[in-house]
JSON list of C-alpha atoms in Angstrom, two decimals:
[
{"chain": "A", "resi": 1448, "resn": "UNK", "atom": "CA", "xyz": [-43.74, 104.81, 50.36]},
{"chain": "A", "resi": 1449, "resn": "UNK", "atom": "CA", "xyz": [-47.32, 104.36, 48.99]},
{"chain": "A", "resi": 1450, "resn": "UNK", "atom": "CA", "xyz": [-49.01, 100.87, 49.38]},
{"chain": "A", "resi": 1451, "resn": "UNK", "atom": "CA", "xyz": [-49.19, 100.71, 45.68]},
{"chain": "A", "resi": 1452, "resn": "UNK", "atom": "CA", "xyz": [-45.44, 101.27, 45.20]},
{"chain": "A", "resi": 1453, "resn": "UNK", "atom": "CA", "xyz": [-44.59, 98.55, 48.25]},
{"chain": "A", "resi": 1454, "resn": "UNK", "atom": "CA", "xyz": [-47.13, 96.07, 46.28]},
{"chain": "A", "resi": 1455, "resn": "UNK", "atom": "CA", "xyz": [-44.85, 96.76, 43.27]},
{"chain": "A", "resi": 1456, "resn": "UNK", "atom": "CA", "xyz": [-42.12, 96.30, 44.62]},
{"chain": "A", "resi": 1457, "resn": "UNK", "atom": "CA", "xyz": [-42.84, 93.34, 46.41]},
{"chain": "A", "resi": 1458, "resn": "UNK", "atom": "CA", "xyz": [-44.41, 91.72, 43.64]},
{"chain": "A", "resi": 1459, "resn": "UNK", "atom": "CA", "xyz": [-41.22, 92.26, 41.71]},
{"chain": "A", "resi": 1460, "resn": "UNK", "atom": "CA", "xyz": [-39.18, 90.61, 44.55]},
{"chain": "A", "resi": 1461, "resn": "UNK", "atom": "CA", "xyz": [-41.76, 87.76, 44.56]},
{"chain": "A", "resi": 1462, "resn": "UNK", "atom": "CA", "xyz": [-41.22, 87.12, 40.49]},
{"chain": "A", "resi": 1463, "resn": "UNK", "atom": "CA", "xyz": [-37.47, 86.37, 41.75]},
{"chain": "A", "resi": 1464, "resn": "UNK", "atom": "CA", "xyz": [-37.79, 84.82, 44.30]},
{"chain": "A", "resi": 1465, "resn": "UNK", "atom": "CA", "xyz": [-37.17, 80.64, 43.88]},
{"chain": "A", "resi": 1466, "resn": "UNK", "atom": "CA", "xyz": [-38.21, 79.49, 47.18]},
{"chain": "A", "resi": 1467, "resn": "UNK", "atom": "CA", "xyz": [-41.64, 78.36, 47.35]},
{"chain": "A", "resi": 1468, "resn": "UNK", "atom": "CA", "xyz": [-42.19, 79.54, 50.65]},
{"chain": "A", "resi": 1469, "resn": "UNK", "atom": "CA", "xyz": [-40.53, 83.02, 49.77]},
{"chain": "A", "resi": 1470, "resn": "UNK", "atom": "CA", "xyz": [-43.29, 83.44, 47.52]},
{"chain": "A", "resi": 1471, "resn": "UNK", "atom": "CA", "xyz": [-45.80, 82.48, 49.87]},
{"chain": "A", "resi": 1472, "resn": "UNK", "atom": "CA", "xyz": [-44.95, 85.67, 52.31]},
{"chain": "A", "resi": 1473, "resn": "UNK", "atom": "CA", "xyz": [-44.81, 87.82, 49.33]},
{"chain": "A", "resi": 1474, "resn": "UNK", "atom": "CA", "xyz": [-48.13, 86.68, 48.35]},
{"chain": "A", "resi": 1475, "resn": "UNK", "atom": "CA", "xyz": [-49.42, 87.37, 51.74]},
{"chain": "A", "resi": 1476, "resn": "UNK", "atom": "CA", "xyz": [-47.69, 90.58, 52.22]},
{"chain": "A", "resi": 1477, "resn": "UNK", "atom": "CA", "xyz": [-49.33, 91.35, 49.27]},
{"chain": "A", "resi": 1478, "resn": "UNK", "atom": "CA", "xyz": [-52.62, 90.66, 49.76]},
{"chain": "A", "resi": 1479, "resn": "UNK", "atom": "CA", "xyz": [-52.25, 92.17, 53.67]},
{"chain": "A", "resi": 1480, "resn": "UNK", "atom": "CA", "xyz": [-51.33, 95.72, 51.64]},
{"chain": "A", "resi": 1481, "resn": "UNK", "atom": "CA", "xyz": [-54.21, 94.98, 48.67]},
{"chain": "A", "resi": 1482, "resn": "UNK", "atom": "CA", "xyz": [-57.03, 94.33, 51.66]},
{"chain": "A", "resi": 1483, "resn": "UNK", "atom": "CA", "xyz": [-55.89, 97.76, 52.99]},
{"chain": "A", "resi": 1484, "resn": "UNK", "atom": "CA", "xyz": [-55.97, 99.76, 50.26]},
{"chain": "A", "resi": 1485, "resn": "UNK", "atom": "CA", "xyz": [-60.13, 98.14, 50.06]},
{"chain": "A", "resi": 1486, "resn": "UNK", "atom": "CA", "xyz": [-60.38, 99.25, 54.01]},
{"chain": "A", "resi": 1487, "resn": "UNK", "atom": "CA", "xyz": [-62.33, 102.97, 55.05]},
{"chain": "A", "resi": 1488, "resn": "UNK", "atom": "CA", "xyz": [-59.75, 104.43, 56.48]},
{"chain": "A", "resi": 1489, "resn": "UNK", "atom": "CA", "xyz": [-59.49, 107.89, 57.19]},
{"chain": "A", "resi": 1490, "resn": "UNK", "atom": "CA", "xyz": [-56.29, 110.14, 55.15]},
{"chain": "A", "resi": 1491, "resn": "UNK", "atom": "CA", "xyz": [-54.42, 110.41, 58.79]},
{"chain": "A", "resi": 1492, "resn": "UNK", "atom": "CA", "xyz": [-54.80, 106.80, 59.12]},
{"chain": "A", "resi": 1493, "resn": "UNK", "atom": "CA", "xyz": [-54.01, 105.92, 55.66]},
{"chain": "A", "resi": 1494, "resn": "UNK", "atom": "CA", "xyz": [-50.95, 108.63, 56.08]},
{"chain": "A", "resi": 1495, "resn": "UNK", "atom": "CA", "xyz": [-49.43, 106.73, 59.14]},
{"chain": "A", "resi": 1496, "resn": "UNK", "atom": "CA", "xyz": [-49.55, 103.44, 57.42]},
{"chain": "A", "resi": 1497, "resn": "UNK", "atom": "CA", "xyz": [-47.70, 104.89, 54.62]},
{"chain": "A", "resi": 1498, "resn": "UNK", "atom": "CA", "xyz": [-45.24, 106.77, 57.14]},
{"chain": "A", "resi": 1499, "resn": "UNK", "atom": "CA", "xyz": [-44.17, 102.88, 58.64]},
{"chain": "A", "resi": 1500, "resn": "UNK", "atom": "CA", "xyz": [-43.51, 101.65, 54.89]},
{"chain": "A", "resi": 1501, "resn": "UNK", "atom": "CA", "xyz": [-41.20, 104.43, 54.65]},
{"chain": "A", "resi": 1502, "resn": "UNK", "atom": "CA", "xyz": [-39.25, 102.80, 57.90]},
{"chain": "A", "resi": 1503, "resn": "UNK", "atom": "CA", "xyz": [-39.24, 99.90, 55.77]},
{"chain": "A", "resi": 1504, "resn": "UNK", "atom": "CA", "xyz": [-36.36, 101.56, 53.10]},
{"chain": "A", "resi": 1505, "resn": "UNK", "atom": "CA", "xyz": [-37.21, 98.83, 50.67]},
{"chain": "A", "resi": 1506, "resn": "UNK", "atom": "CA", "xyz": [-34.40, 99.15, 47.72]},
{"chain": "A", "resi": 1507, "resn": "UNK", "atom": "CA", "xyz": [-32.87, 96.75, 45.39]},
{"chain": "A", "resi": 1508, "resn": "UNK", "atom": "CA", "xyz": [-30.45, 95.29, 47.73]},
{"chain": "A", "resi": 1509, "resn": "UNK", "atom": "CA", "xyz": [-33.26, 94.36, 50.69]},
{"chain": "A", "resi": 1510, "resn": "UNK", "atom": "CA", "xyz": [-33.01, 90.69, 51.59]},
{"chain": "A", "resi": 1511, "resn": "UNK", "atom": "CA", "xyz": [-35.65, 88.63, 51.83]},
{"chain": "A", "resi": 1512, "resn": "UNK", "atom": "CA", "xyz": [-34.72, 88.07, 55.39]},
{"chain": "A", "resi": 1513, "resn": "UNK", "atom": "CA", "xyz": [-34.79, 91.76, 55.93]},
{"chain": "A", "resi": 1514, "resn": "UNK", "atom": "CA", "xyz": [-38.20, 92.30, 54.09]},
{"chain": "A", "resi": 1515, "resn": "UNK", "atom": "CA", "xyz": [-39.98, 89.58, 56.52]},
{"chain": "A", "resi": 1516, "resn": "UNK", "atom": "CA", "xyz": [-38.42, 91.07, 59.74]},
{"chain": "A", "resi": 1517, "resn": "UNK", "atom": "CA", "xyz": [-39.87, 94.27, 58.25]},
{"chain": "A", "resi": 1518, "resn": "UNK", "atom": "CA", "xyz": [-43.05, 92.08, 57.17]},
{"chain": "A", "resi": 1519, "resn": "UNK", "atom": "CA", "xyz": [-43.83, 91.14, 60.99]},
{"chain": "A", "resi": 1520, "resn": "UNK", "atom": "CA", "xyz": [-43.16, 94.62, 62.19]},
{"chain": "A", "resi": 1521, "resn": "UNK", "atom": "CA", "xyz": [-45.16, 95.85, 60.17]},
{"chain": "A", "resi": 1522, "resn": "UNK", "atom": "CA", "xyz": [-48.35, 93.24, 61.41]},
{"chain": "A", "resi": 1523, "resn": "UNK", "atom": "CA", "xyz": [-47.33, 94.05, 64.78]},
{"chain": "A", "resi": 1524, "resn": "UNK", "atom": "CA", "xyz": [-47.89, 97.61, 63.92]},
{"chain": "A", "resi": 1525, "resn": "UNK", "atom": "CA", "xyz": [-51.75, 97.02, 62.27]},
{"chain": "A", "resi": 1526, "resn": "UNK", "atom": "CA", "xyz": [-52.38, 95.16, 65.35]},
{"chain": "A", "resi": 1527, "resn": "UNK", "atom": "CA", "xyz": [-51.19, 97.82, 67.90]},
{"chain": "A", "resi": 1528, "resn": "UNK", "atom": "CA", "xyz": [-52.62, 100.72, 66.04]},
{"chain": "A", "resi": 1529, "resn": "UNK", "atom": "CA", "xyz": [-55.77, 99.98, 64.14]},
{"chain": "A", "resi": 1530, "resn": "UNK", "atom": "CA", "xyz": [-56.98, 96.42, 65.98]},
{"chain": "A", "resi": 1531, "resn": "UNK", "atom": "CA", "xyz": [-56.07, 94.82, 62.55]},
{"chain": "A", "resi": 1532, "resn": "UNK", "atom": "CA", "xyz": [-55.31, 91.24, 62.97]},
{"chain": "A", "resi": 1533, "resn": "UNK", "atom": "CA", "xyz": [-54.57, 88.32, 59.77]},
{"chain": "A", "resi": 1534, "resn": "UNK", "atom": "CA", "xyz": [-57.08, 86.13, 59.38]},
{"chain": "A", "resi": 1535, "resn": "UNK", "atom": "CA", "xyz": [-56.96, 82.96, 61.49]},
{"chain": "A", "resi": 1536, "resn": "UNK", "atom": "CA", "xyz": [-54.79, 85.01, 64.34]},
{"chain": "A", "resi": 1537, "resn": "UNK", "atom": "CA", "xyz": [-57.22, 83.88, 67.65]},
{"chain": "A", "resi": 1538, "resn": "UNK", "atom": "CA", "xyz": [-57.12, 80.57, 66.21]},
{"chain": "A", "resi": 1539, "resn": "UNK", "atom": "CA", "xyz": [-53.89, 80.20, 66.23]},
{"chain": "A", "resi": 1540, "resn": "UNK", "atom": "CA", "xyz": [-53.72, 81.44, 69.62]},
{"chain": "A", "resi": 1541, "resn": "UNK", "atom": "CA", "xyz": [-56.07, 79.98, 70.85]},
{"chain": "A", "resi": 1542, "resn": "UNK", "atom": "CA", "xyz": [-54.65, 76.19, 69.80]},
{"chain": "A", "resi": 1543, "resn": "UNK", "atom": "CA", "xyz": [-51.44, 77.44, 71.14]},
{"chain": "A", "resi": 1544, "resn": "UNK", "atom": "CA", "xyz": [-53.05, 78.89, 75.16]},
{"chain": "A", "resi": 1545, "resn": "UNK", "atom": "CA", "xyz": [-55.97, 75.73, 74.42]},
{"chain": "A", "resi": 1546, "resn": "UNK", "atom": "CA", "xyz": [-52.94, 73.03, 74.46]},
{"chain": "A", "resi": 1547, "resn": "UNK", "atom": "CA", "xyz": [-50.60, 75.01, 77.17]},
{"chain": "A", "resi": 1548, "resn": "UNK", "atom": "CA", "xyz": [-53.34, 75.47, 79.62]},
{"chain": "A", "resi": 1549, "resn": "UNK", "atom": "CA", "xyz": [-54.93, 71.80, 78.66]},
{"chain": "A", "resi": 1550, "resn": "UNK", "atom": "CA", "xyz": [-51.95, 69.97, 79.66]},
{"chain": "A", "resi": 1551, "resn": "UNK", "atom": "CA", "xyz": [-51.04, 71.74, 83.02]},
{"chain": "A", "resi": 1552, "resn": "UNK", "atom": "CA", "xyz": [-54.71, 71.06, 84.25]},
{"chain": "A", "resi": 1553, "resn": "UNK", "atom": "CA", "xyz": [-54.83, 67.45, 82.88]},
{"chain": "A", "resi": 1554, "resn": "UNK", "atom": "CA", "xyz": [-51.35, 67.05, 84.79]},
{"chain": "A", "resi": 1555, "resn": "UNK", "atom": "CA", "xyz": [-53.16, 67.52, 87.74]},
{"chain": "A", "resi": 1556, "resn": "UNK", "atom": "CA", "xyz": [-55.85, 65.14, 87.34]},
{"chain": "A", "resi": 1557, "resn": "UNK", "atom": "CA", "xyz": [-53.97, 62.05, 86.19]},
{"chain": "A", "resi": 1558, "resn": "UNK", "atom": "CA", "xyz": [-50.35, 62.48, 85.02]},
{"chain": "A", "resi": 1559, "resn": "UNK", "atom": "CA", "xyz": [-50.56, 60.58, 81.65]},
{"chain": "A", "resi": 1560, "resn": "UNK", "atom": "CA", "xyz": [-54.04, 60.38, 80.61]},
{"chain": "A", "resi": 1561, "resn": "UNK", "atom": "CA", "xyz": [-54.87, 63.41, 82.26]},
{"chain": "A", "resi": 1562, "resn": "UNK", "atom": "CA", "xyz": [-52.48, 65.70, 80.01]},
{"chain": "A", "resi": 1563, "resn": "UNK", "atom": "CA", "xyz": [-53.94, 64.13, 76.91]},
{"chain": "A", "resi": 1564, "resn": "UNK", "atom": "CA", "xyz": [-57.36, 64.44, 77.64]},
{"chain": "A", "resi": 1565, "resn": "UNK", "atom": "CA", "xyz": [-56.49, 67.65, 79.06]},
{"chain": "A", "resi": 1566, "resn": "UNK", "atom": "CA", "xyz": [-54.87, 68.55, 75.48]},
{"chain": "A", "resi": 1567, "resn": "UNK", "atom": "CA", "xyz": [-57.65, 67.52, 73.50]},
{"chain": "A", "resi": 1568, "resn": "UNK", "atom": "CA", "xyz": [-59.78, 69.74, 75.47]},
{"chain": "A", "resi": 1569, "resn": "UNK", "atom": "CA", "xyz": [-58.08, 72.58, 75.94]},
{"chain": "A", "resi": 1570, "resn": "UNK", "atom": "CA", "xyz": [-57.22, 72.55, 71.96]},
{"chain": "A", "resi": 1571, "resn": "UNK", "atom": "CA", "xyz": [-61.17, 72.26, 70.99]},
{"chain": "A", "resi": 1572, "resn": "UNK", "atom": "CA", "xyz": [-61.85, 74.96, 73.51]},
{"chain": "A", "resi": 1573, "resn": "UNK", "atom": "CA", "xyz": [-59.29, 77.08, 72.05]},
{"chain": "A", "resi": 1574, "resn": "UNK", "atom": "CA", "xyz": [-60.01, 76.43, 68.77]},
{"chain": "A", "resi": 1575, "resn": "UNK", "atom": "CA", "xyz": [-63.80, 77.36, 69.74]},
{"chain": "A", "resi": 1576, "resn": "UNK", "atom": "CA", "xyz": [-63.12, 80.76, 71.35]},
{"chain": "A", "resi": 1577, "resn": "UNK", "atom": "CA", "xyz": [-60.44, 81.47, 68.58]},
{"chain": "A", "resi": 1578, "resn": "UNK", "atom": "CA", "xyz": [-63.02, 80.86, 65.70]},
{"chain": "A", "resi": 1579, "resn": "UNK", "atom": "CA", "xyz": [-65.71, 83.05, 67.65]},
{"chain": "A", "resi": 1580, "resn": "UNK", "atom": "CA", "xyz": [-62.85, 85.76, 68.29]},
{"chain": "A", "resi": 1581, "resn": "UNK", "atom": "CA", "xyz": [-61.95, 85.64, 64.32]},
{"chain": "A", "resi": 1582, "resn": "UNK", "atom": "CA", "xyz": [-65.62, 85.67, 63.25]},
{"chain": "A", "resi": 1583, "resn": "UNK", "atom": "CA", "xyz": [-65.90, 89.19, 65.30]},
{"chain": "A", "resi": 1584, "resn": "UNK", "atom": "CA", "xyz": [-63.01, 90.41, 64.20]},
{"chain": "A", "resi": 1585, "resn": "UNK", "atom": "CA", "xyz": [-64.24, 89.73, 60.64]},
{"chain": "A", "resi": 1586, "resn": "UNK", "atom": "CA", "xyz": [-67.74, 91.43, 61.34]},
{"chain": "A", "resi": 1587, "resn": "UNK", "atom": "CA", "xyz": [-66.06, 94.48, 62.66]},
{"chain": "A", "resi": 1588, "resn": "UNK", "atom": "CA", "xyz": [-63.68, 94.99, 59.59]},
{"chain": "A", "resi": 1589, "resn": "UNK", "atom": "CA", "xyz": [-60.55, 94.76, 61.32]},
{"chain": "A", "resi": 1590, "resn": "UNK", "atom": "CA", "xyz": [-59.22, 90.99, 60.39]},
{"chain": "A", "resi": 1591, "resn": "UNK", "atom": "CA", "xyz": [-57.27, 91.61, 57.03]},
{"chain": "A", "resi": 1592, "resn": "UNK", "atom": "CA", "xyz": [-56.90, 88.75, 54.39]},
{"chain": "A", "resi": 1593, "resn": "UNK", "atom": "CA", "xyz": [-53.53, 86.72, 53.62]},
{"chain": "A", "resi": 1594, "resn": "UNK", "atom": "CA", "xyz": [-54.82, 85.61, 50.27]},
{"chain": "A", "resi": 1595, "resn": "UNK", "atom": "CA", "xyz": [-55.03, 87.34, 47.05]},
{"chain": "A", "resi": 1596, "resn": "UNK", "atom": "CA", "xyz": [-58.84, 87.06, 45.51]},
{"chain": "A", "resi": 1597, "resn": "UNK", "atom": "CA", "xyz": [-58.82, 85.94, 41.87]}
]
């Protein structure tokens, strides 16, 4: 399936849609598949891409459960393949290893105040190397956007 036919059809799926937050993973499939039509990529690239939306067998009767299952495949895919990542991704991760890693060492200096100093440090530290990770990412062309520009 062509990333102008799954933007189609997903934007049909999003006018039915009643859940708010429905719409919002439509909109950001959306605006994943719009950002990669803008991307240089090469016609093999651009072919394989196309080949994993086939996988997808989008038809009438796909679920919106089945279409976000499909959805995070499909990110996992961009990352594994082409480095793409959504924008925001180190960030996230970051917050997420900056809190883990902040509270087992904090542990280990005082058990109470320790974690939450620990926390609050390992969270801006995480947050720090996430933002520098997403800024690169952004330089290099590989983050891709998760909102539609007007």
């Amino acid at each position: 399936m062509k990333i102008t036919e799954t933007i189609a059809f997903i934007t049909q799926a999003e006018k039915k849609a009643e859940k708010k937050s429905q719409k919002k993973h439509y909109t950001t499939f959306i605006a994943i598949l719009s950002d990669l039509q803008t991307k240089d990529l090469e016609e093999t690239q651009f072919f394989s891409i196309e080949k994993e939306l086939d996988n997808f067998k989008l038809n009438s009767k796909t679920t919106f459960k089945e279409l976000n299952r499909s959805f995070s495949k499909f990110k996992q895919f961009l990352k594994v393949k082409f480095s793409f990542t959504t924008e925001g991704y180190y960030t996230s991760l970051g917050i997420g290893l900056g809190l883990c890693f902040g509270i087992a060492f904090g542990s280990l200096i005082d058990r109470f105040i320790g974690s939450s100093i620990g926390m609050t440090f390992g969270m801006l530290l995480g947050i720090v190397v996430g933002k520098k990770l997403d800024s690169d990412a952004e330089i290099h062309g590989r983050a891709l956007k998760t909102k539609l520009q007007n």
